[in-house]
Structures are given as C-alpha cells and as structure tokens.
Tab-separated table of C-alpha atoms and ligand atoms in Angstrom:
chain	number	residue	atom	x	y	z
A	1	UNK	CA	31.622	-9.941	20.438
A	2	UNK	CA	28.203	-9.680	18.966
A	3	UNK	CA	26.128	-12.002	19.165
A	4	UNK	CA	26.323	-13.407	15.322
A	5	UNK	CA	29.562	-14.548	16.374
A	6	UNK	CA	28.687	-16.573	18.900
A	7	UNK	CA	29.285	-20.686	18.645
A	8	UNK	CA	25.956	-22.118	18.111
A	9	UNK	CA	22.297	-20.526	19.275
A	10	UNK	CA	21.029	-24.064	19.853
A	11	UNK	CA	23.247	-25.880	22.403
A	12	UNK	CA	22.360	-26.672	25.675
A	13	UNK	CA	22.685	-24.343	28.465
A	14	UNK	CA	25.660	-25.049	30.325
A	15	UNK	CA	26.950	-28.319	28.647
A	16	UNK	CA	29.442	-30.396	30.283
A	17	UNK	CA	32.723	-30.288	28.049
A	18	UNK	CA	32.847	-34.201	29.635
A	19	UNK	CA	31.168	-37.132	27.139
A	20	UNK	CA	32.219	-35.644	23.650
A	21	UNK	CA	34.711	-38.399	22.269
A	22	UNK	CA	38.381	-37.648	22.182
A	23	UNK	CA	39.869	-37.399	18.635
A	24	UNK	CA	40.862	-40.762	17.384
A	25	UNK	CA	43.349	-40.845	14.410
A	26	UNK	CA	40.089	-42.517	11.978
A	27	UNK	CA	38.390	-39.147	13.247
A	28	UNK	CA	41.373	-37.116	12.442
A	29	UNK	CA	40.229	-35.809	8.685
A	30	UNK	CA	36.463	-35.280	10.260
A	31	UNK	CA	37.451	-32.979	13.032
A	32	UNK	CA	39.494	-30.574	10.565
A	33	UNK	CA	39.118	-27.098	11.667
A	34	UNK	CA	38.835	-24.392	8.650
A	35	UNK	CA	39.081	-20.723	8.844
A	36	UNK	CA	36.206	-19.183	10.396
A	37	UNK	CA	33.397	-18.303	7.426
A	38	UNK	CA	34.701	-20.521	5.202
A	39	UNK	CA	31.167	-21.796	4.450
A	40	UNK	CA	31.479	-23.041	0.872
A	41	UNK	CA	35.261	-24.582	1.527
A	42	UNK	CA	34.768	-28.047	-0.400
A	43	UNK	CA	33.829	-26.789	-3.364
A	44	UNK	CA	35.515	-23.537	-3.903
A	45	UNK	CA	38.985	-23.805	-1.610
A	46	UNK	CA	41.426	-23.842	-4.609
A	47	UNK	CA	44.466	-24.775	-2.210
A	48	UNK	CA	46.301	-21.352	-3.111
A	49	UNK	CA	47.537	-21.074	0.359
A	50	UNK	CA	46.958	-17.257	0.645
A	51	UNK	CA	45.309	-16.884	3.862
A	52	UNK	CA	47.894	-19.085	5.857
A	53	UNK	CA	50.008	-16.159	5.735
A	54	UNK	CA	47.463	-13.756	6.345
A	55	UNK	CA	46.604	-14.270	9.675
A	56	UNK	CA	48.198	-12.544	12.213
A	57	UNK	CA	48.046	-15.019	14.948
A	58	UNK	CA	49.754	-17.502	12.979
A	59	UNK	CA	47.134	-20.273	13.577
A	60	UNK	CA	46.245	-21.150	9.795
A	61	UNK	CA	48.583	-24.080	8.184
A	62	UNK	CA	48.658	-25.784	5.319
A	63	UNK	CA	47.203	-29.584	5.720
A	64	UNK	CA	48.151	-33.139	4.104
A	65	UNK	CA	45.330	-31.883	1.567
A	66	UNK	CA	47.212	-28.613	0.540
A	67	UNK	CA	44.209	-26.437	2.288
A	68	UNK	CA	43.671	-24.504	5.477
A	69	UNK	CA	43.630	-25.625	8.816
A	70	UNK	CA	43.369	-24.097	12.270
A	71	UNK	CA	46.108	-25.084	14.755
A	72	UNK	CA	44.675	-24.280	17.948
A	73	UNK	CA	47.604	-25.330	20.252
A	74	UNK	CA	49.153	-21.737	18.395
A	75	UNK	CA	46.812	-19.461	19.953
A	76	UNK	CA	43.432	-18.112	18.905
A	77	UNK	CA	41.278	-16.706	16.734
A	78	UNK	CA	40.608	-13.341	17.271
A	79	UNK	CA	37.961	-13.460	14.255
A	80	UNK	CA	39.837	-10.311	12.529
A	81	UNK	CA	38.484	-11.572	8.804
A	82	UNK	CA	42.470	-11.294	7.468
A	83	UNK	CA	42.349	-14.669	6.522
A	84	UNK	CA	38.578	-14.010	4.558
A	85	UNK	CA	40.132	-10.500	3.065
A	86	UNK	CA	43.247	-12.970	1.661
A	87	UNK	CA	40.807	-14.745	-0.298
A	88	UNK	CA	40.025	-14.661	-3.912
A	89	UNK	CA	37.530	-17.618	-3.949
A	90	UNK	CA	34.141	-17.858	-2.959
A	91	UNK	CA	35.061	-19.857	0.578
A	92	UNK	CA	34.028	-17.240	2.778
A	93	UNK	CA	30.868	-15.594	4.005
A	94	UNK	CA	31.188	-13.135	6.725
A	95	UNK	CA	27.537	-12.648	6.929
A	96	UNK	CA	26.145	-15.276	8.491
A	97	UNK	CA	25.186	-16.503	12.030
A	98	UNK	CA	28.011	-17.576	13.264
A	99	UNK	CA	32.025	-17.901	11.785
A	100	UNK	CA	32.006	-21.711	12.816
A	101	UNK	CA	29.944	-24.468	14.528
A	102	UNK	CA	32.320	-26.243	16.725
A	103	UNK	CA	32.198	-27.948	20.103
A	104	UNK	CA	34.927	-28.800	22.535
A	105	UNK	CA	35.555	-31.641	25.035
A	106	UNK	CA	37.734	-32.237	27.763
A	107	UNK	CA	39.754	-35.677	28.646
A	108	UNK	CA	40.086	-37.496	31.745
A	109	UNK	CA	43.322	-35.989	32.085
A	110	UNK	CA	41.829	-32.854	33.323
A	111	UNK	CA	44.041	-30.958	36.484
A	112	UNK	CA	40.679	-30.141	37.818
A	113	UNK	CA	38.550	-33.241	37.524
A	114	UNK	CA	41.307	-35.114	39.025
A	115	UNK	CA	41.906	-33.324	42.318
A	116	UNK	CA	44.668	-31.045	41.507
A	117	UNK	CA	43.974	-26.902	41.553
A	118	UNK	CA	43.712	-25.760	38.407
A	119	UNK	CA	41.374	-22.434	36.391
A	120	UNK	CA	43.842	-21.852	33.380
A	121	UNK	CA	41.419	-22.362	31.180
A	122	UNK	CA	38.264	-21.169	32.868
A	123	UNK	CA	40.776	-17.555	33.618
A	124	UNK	CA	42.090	-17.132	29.517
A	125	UNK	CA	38.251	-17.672	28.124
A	126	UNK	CA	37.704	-14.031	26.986
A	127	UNK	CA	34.131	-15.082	26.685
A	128	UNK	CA	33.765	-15.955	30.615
A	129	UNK	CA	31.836	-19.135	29.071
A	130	UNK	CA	33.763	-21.942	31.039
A	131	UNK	CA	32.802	-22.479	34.653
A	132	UNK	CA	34.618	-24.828	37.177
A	133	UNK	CA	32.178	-25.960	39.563
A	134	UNK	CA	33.835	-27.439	43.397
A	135	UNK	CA	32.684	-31.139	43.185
A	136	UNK	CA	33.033	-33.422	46.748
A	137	UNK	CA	36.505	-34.679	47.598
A	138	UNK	CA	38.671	-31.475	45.966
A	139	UNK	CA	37.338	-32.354	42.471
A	140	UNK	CA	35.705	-30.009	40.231
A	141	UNK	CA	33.253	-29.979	36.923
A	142	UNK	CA	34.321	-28.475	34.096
A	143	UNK	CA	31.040	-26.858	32.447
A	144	UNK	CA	31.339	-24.665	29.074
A	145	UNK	CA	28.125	-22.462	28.184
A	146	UNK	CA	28.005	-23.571	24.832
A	147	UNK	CA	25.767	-20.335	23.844
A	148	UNK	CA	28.249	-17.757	24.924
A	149	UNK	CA	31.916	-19.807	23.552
A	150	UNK	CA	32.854	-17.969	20.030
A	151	UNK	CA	35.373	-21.070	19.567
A	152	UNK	CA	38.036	-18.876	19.802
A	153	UNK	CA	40.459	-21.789	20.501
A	154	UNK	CA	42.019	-19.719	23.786
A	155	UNK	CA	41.715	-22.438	25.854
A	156	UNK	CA	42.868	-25.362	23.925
A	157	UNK	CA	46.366	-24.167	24.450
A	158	UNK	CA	46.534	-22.945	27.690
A	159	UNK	CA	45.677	-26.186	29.325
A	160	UNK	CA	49.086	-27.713	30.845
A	161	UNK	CA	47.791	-31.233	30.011
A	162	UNK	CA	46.217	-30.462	26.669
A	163	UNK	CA	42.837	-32.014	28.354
A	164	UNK	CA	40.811	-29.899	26.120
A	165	UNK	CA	39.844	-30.715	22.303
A	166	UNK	CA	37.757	-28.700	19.836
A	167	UNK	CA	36.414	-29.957	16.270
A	168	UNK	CA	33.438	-29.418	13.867
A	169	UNK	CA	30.020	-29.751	15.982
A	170	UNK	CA	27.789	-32.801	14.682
A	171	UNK	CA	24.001	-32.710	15.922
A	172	UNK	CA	23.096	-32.750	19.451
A	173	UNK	CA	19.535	-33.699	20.684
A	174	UNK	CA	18.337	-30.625	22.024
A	175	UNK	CA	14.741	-30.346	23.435
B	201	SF4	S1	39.919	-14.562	11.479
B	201	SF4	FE1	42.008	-13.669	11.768
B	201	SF4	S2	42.858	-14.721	13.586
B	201	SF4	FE2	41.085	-15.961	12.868
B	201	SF4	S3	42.001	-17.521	11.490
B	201	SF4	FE3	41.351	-15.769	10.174
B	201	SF4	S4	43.191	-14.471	10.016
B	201	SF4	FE4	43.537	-15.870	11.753
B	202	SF4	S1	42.940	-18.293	0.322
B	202	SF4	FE1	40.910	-19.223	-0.091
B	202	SF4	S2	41.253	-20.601	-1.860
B	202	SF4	FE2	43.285	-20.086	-1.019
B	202	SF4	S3	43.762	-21.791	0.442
B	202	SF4	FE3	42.772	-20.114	1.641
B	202	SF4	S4	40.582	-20.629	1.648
B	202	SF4	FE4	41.520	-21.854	0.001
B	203	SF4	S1	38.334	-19.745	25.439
B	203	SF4	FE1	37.437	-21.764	24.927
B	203	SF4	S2	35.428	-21.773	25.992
B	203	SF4	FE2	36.136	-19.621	25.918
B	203	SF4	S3	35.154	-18.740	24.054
B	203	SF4	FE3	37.217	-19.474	23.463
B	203	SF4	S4	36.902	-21.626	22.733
B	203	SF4	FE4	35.057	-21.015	23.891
C-alpha cells in the first residue's frame, strides 16, 4: 500500500482507539461511510446505484438516501477502484492523498480491555497498525497508529463483540 493511500498524514502517533464517541442513532447520517475517492459525492452522486454491484467484496449498499454506503461488518476494502471504474459521474478522484479520512474507536466492550485474551483484530490488520499493549491486572490497551491504518474496515468485523467502530474523521488537535 503506498503511501497516498494511507488514512490521514496528520494524526497522532499511536492514538488510542479509546475516547472517540460511539455512534449514537442522531450521529447515524454523520458517520456515513462512502466509497473510497468519492470526493465530490454531495453534489454529483446521482443515486444510479452502479457501483453497489461493482465491488467485489460486496461491502457497498444502497442507503435510506438511495446512495452508496460502506458496510464494514461485510468485510473490507481492498481499495481495487471497481466501484470508481462503475462510475459515470464526477464522484470519484483516485488521485488524491488518501481514498478516505476516517477514524475508528473501540467500546468498553472490548475482550482485551476487559481482562479476557483476545488479538483478532490486532492479527487481521493487514496494515500491522493496531497494537495491544499488556496493561496491569491481565488488561490490555488497544492503540491504532493512525498514520499507517488505510481504513480498510478488516477489523470492524472480525471483532467477536463488535467493540470496534469506524466513521468519517472530524478535526483532531494535533500539535
Ligand atoms: S475500492 Fe473495491 S473493495 Fe473498496 S468499496 Fe470500491 S469496489 Fe469495493
Ligand atoms: S455509481 Fe456514482 S453516481 Fe451512481 S450511486 Fe455510485 S457513486 Fe453515485
Ligand atoms: S484492519 Fe483496521 S486498523 Fe488495520 S488498516 Fe484496516 S481499518 Fe486500519
């Protein structure tokens, strides 16, 4: 994966996937997903439908709104451009930085945080970007390098107690 792909150039080192806010039905719309690219989706996404079927992995479906959305808890991206090639609208732009900004979080409900052995998703990331560090008392810290993540989505689904959550990145202080 080169490194235009990658999630975002400007997060933190090492960021804890731990205080991002869970999704929250009135956040629901806000944390929509698109296909990766889609850079100029508002204004040009005609609701045709064409790349749903295009992708191979099976992850695009068709929203309340008619458009595109990515259904993580399918599988992954594996940022192959079908969906992009299925396109006969402006939406996409394969040239820039990055195919999406997006940040994950995990919940409390977290195998690892709570005691109980788990690495599922720190062994699926094809990015080796999650870490699970030994805490005191059998816990461990779940740490994603936000720099190296692609937002593949490999990990959403992997985790047995669908601790981990993914949606558009909003601003984060950085320094
Ligand atoms: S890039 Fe490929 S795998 Fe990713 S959403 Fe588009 S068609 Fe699916
Ligand atoms: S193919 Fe393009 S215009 Fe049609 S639904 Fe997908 S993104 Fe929108
Ligand atoms: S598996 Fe998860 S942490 Fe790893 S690159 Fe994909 S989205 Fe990022």
């Amino acid at each position: 994966m080169s490194s235009a792909s990658r999630l975002t150039s400007r997060r933190a080192f090492f960021t804890g996937l731990r205080g991002l806010p869970d999704n929250t039905p009135d956040k629901q719309q806000s944390n929509t997903i698109r296909p990766p690219w889609a850079v100029k989706f508002d204004e040009s996404c005609t609701a045709c439908g064409d790349c749903a079927p295009a992708c191979p992995e099976n992850i695009i479906h068709i929203g309340q709104d008619g458009r595109p959305e990515i259904d993580f808890d399918k599988g992954e991206c594996t940022f192959c451009g079908a969906c992009s090639d299925a396109c006969n609208e402006p939406v996409f732009n394969r040239t820039g930085d990055t195919p999406w900004q997006l940040e994950l979080s995990v919940s409390n409900k977290c195998f690892a945080e709570n005691g109980v052995y788990c690495r599922s998703c720190g062994d699926v990331c094809p990015e080796g970007a999650i870490r699970i560090i030994p805490q005191l008392g059998g816990r461990a810290r779940v740490l994603v390098d936000n720099d190296t993540c692609t937002g593949c989505g490999a990990c959403i689904g992997t985790c047995p107690v669908t601790a981990i959550s993914i949606r558009p990145a909003t601003e984060i202080p950085h320094g």
